[in-house]
mmCIF file of C-alpha atoms in Angstrom:
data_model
loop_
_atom_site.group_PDB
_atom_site.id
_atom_site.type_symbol
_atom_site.label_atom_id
_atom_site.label_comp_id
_atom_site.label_asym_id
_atom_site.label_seq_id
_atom_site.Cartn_x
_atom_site.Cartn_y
_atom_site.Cartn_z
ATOM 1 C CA UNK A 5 -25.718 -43.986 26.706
ATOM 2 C CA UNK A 6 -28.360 -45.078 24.089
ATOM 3 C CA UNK A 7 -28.448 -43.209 20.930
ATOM 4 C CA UNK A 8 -31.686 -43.469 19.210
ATOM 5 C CA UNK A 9 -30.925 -41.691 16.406
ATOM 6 C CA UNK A 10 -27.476 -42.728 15.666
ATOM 7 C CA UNK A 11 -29.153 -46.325 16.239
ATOM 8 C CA UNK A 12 -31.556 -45.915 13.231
ATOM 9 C CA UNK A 13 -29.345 -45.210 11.481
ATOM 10 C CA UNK A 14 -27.318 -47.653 12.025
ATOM 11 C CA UNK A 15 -30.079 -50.030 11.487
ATOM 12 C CA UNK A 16 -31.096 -48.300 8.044
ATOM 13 C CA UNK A 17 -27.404 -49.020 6.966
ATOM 14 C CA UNK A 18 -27.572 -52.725 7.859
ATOM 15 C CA UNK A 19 -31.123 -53.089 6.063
ATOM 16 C CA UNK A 20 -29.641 -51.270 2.610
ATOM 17 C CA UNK A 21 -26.696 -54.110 2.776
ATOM 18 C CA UNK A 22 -24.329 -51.399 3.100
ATOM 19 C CA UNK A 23 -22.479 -53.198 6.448
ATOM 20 C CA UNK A 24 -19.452 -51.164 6.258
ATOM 21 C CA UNK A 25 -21.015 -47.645 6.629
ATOM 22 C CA UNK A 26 -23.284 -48.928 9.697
ATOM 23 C CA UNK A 27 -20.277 -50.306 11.199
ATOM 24 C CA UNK A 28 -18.104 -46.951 10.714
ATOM 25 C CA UNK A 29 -21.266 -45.111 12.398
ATOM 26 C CA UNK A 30 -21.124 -47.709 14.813
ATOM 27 C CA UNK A 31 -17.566 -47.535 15.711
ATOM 28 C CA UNK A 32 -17.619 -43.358 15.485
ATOM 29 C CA UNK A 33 -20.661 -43.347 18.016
ATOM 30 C CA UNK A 34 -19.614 -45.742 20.298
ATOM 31 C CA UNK A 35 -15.650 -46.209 20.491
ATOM 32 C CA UNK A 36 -15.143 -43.830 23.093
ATOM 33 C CA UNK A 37 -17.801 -44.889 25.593
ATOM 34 C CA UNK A 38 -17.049 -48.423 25.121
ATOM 35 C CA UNK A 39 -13.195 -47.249 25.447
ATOM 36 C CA UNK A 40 -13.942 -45.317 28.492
ATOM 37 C CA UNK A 41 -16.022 -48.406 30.286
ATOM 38 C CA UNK A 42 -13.555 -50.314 29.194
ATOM 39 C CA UNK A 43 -10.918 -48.837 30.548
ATOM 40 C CA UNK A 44 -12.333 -48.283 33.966
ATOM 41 C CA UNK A 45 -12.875 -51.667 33.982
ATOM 42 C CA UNK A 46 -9.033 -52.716 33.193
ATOM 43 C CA UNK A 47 -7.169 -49.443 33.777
ATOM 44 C CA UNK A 48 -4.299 -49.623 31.857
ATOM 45 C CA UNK A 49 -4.535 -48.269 28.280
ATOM 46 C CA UNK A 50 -2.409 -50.964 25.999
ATOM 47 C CA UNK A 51 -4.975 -53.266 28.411
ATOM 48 C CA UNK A 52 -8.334 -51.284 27.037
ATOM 49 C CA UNK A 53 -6.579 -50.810 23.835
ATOM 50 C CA UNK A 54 -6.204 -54.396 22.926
ATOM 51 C CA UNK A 55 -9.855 -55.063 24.127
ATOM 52 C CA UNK A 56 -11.367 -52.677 22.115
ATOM 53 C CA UNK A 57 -9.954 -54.122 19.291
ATOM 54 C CA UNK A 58 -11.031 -57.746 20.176
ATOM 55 C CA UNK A 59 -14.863 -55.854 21.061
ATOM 56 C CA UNK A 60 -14.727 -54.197 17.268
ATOM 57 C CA UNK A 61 -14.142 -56.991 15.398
ATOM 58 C CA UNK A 62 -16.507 -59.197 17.917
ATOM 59 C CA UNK A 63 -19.258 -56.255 17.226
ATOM 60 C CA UNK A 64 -18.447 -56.760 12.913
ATOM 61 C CA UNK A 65 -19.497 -60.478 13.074
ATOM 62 C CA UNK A 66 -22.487 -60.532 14.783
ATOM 63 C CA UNK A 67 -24.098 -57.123 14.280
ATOM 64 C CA UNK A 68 -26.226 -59.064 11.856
ATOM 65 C CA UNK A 69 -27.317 -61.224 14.315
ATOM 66 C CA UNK A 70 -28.382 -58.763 16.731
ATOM 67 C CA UNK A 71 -32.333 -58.819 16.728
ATOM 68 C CA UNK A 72 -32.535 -55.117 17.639
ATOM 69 C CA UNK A 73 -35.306 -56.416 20.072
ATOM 70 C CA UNK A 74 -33.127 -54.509 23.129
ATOM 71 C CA UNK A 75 -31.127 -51.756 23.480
ATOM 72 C CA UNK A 76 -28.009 -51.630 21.416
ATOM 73 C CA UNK A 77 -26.040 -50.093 23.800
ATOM 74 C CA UNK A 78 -26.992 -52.642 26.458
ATOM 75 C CA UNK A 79 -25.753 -55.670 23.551
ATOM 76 C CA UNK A 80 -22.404 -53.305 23.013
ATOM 77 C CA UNK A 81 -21.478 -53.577 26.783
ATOM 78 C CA UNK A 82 -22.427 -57.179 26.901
ATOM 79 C CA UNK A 83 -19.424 -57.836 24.274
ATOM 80 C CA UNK A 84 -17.787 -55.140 25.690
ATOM 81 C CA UNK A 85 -17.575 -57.078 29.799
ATOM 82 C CA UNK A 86 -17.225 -60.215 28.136
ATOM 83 C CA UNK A 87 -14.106 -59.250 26.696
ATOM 84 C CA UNK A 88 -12.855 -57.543 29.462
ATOM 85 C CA UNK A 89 -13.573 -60.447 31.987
ATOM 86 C CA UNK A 90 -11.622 -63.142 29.733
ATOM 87 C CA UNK A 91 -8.799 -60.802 29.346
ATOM 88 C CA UNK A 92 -8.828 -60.134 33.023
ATOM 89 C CA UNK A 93 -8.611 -63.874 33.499
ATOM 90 C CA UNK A 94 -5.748 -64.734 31.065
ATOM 91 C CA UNK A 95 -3.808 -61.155 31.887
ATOM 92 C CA UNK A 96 -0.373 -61.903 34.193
ATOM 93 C CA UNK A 97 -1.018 -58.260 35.520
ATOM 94 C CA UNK A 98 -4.497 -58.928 36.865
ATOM 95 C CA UNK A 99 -5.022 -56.374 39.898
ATOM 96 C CA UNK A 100 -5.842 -58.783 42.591
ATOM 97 C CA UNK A 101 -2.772 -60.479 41.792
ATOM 98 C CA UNK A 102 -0.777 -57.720 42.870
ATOM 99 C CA UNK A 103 -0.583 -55.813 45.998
ATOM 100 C CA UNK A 104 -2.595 -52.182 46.439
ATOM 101 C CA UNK A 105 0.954 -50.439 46.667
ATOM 102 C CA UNK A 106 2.605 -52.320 43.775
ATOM 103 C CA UNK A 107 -1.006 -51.540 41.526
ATOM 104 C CA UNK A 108 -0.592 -47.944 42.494
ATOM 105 C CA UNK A 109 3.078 -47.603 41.659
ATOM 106 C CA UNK A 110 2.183 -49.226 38.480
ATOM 107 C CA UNK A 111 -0.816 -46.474 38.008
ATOM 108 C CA UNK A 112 1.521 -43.293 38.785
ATOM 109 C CA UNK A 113 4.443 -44.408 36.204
ATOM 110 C CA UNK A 114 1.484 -44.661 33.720
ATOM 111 C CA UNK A 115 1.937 -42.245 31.063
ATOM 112 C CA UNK A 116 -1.723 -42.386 30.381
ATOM 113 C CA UNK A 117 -3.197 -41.973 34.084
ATOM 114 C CA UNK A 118 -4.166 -38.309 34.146
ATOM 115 C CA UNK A 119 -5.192 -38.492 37.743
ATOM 116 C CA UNK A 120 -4.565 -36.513 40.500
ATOM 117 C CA UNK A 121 -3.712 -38.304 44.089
ATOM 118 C CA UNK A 122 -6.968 -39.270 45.226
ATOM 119 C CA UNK A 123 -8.007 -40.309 41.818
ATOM 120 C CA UNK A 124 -4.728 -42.968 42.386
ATOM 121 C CA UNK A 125 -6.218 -43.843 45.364
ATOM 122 C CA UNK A 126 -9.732 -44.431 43.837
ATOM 123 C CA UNK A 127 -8.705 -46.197 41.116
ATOM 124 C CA UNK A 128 -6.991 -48.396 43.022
ATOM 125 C CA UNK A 129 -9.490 -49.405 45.340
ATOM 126 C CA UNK A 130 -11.719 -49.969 42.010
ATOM 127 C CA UNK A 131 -8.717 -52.143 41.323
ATOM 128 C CA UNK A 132 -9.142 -54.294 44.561
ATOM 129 C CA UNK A 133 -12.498 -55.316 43.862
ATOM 130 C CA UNK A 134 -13.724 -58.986 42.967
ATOM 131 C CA UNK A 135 -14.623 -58.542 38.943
ATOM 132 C CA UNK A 136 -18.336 -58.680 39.061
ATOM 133 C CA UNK A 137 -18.994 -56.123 42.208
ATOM 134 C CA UNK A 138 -16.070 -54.107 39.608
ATOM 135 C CA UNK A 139 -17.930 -54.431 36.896
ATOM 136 C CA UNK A 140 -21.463 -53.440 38.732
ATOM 137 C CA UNK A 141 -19.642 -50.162 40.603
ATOM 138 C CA UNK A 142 -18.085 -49.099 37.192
ATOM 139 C CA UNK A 143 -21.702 -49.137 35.267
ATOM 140 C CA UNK A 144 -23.707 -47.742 38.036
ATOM 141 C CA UNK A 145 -21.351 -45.299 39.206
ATOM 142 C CA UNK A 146 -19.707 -44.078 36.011
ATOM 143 C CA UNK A 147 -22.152 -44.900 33.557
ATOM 144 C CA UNK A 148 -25.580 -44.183 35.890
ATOM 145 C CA UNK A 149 -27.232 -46.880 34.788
ATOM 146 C CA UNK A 150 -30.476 -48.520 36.505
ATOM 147 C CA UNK A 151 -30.311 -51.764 38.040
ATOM 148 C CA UNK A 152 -32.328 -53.338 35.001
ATOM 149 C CA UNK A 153 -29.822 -52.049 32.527
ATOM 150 C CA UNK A 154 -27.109 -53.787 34.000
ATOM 151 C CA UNK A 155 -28.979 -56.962 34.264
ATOM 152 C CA UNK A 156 -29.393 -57.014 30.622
ATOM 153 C CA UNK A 157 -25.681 -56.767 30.541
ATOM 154 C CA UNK A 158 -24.685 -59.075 33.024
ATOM 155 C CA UNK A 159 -27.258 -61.013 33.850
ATOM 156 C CA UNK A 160 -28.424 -62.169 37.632
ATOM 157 C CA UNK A 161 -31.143 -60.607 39.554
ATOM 158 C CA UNK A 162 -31.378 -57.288 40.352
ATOM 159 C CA UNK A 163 -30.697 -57.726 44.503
ATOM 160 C CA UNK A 164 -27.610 -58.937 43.224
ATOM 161 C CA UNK A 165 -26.813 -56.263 41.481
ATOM 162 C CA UNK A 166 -27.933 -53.968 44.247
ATOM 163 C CA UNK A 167 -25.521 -56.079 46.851
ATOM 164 C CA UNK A 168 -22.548 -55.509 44.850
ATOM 165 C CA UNK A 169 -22.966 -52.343 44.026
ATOM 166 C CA UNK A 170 -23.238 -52.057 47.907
ATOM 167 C CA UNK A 171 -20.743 -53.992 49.077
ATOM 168 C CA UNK A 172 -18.199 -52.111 46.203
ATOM 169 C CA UNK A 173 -18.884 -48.977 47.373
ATOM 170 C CA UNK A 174 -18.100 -50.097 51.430
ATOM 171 C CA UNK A 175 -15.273 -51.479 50.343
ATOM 172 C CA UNK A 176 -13.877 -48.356 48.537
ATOM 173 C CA UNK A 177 -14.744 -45.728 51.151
ATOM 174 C CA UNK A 178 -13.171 -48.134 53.514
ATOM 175 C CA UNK A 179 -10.186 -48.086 51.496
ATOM 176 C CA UNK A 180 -9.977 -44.986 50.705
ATOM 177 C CA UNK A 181 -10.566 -43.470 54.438
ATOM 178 C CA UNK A 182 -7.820 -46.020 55.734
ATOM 179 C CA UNK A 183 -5.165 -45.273 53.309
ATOM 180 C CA UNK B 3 -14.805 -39.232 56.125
ATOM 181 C CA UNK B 4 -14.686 -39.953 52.559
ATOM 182 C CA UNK B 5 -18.168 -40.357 50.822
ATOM 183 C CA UNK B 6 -18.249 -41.931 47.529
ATOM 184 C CA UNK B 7 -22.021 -40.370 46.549
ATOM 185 C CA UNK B 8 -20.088 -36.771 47.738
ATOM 186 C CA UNK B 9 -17.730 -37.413 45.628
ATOM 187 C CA UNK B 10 -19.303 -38.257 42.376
ATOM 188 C CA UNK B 11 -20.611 -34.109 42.520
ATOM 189 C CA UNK B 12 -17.505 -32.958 42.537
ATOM 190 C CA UNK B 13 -16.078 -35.475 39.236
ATOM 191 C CA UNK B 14 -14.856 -32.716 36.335
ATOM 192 C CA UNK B 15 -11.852 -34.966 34.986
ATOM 193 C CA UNK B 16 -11.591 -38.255 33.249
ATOM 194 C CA UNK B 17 -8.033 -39.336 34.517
ATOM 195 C CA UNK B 18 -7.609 -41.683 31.556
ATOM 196 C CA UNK B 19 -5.801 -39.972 28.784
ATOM 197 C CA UNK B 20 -4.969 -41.434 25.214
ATOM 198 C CA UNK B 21 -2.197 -40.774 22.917
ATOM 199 C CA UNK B 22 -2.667 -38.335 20.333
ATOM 200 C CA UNK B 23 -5.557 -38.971 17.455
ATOM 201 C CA UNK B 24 -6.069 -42.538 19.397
ATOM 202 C CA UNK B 25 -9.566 -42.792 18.772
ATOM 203 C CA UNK B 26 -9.245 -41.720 14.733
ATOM 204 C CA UNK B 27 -6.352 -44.027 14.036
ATOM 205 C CA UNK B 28 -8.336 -46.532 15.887
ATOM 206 C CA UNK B 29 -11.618 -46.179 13.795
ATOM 207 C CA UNK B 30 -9.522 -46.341 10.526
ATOM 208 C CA UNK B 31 -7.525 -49.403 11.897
ATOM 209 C CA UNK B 32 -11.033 -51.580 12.725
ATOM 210 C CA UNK B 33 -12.225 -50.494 9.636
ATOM 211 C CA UNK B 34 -8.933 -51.798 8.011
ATOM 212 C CA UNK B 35 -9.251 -55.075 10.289
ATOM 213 C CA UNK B 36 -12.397 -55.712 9.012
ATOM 214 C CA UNK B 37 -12.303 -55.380 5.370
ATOM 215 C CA UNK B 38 -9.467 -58.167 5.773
ATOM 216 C CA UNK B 39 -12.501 -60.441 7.443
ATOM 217 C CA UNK B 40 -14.134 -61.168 4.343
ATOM 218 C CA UNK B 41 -12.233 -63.652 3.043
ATOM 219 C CA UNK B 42 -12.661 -65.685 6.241
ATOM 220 C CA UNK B 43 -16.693 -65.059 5.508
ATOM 221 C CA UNK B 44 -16.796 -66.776 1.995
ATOM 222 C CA UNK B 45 -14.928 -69.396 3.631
ATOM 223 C CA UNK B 46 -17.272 -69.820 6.148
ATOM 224 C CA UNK B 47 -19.952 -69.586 3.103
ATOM 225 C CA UNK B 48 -17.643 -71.957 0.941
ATOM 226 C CA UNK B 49 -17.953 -74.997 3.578
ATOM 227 C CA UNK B 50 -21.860 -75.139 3.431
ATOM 228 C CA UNK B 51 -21.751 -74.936 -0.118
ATOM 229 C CA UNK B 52 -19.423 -78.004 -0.161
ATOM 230 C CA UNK B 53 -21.810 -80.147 2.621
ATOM 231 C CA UNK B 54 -24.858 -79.140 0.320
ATOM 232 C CA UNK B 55 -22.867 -80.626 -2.882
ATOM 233 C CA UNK B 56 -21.788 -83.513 -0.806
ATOM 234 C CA UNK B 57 -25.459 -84.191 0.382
ATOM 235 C CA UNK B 58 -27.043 -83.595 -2.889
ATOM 236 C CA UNK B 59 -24.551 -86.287 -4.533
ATOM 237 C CA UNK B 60 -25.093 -88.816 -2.057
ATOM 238 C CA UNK B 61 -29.085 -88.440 -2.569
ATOM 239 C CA UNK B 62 -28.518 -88.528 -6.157
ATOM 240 C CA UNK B 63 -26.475 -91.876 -5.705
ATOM 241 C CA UNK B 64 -28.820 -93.492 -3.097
ATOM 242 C CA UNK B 65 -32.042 -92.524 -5.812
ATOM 243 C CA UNK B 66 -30.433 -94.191 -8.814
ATOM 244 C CA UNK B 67 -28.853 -97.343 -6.758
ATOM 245 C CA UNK B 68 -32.505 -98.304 -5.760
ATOM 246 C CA UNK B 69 -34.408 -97.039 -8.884
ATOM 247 C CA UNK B 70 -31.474 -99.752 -10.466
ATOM 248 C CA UNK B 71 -32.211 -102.389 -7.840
ATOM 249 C CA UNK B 72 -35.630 -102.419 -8.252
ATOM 250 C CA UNK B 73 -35.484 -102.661 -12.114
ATOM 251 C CA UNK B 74 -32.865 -106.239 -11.089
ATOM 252 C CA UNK B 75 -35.795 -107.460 -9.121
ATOM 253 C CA UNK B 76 -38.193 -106.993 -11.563
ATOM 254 C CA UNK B 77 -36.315 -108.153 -14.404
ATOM 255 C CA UNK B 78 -35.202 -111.733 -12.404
ATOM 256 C CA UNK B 79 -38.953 -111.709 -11.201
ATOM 257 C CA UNK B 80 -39.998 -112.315 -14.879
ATOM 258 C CA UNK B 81 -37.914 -115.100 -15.732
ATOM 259 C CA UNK B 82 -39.627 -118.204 -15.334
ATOM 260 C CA UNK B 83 -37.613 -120.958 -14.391
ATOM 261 C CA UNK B 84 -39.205 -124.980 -14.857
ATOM 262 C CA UNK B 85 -37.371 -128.043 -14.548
ATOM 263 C CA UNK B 86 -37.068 -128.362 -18.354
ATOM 264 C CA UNK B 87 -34.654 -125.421 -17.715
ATOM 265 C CA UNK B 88 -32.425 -127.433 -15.518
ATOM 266 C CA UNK B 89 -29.513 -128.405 -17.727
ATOM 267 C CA UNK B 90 -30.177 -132.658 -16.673
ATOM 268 C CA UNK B 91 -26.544 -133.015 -18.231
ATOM 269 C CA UNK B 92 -25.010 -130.570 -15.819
ATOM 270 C CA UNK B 93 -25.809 -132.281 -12.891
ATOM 271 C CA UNK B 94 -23.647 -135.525 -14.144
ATOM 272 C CA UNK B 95 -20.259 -134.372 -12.351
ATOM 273 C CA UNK B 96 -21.986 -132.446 -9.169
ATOM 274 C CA UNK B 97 -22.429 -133.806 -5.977
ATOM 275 C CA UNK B 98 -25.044 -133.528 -4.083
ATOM 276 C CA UNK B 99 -24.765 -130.869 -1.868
ATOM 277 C CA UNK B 100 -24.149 -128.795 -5.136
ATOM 278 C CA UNK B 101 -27.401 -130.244 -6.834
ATOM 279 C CA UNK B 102 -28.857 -129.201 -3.507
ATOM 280 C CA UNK B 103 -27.944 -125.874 -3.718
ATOM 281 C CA UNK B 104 -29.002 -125.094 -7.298
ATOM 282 C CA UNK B 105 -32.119 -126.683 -6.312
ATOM 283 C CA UNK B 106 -33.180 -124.930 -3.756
ATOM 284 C CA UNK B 107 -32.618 -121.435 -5.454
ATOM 285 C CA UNK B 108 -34.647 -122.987 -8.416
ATOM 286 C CA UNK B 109 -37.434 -124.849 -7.191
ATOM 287 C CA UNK B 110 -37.420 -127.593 -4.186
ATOM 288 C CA UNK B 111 -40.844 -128.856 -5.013
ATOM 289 C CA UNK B 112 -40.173 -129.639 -8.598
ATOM 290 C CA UNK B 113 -41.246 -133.380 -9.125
ATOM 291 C CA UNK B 114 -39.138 -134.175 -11.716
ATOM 292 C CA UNK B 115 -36.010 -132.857 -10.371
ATOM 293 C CA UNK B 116 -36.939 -135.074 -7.321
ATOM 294 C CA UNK B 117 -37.630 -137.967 -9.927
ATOM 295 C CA UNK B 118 -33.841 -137.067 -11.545
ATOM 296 C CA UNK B 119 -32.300 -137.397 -8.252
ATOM 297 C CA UNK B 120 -33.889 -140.857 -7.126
ATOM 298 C CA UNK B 121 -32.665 -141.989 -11.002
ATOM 299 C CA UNK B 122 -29.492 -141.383 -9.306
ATOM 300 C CA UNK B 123 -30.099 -143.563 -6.779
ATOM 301 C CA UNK B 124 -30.014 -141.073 -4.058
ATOM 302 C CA UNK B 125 -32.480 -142.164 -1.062
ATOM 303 C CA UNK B 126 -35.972 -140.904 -1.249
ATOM 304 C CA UNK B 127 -35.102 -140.010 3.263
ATOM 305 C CA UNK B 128 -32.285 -137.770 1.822
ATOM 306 C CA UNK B 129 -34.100 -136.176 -0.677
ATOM 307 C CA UNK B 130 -36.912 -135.425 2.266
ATOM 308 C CA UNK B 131 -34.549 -134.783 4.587
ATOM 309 C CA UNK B 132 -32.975 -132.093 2.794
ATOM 310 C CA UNK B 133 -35.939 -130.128 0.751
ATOM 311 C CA UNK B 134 -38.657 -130.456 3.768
ATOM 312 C CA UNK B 135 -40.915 -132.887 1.827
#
């Protein structure tokens, strides 16, 4: 996902003072991806919608802070799973809450779910999974990133990591093959 | 059986749609949000400025109270009180715990404010007893 380029210049922006225009690149470089990881992560779109928002402005206030010593990607997703993990906790429609069946129903009478009947089924077997081994499938899986990557995201060792990334992917395939 | 590394080959279609122009309206919308942020900024900017007044009053205050104290203590250290400064009179229509008191700020020692007090027939044992003779 890292942009070196677009980076730089994003960087160059900051150093000249002018804020705004690195944050515009910023925003026009990143939105989608962090939408999209987002989104896997939550599902629903008003859900990834109102994230992205919280992310944005999050992003605004601290870009100045950010010591450009790591990736910038890796600091985006950081802000990016932190929001998503305290709106999973305060959200009434939190996915383990409900059952697989009701979760799906909700899925198929979304008018932004373009999948197709196994990509239901996937999505809700992401669904089903405890938030961290969620989080861990959705950025290896989706995203391809290494172990170390994701560590820089979300801290922990990397045999963590590895373990739920392992025990995510057993789980799906299990639910997938039984249902 | 379904294979999850299989199936990640075969992945051509992101089954998350938007509505229309989403991620335009969205970019002009944060960039909306944020230009409202500023004010909240200077705030933040506004309340160190007013700590930093605060701090540099107090200082200011704390230099000139002791710079003022000092130049008390000098001044009283200059005066130089002897027992001809003792207004004798004065003492006519005090007691003696009174006479004690101003006595003891002036000078205890003094001989003849020890020689005014036996005049007035107060015991030599009191006088001792009270100024550590």
């Amino acid at each position: 996902m890292s942009n070196p380029t677009e980076d730089n210049q994003i960087k160059a922006y900051l150093l000249a003072g002018e804020d705004e225009k690195a944050f515009q690149f910023l925003v026009s470089t990143y939105q989608k991806k962090l939408y999209y990881q987002i989104r896997r992560i939550v599902t629903f779109h008003d859900d990834a919608d109102d994230i992205l928002q919280e992310v944005l402005i999050n992003i605004w206030k601290n870009i100045k802070n950010f010591k450009w010593e790591s990736a910038l990607n890796s600091w985006l997703y950081r802000i990016a799973t932190n929001e998503c993990l305290q709106h999973i906790r305060k959200n009434k429609k939190r996915s383990n809450q409900i059952s697989a069946d009701e979760y799906q129903n909700l899925l198929h009478a979304d008018v932004f779910f373009d999948g197709d009947e196994f990509e239901l089924k996937l999505q809700t077997a992401i669904a089903q999974l405890p938030d961290k081994q969620r989080i861990v499938f959705t950025y290896k899986y989706f995203e391809d990133l290494k172990y170390e990557e994701i560590q820089t995201i979300l801290g922990g060792s990397v045999g963590s990591l590895k373990a739920s990334y392992h025990h995510a992917v057993k789980k799906i395939e299990e639910f997938v093959n039984s249902n | 059986m379904f294979n999850l590394e299989n199936h990640k080959k075969k992945i051509s279609k992101n089954p998350f749609a938007t509505p229309e122009n989403y991620f335009e309206d969205n970019e002009k919308k944060a960039l909306q949000k944020i230009k409202s942020l500023p004010k909240e900024n200077s705030r933040k900017i506004f309340y160190p400025l007013i700590y930093i007044s605060g701090a540099a009053a107090a200082v200011f205050i704390l230099f000139f109270s002791i710079q003022n104290t000092t130049e008390i203590n000098q001044n009283l250290n200059s005066i130089n009180l002897t027992s001809s400064d003792i207004p004798y009179d004065y003492f006519d229509d005090l007691t003696i715990d009174e006479v004690s008191e101003n006595i003891t700020v002036l000078d205890s020692s003094n001989y003849e404010t020890i020689d005014y007090l036996l005049d007035e027939d107060i015991s030599l044992e009191l006088i001792a007893e009270n100024y550590s003779l």
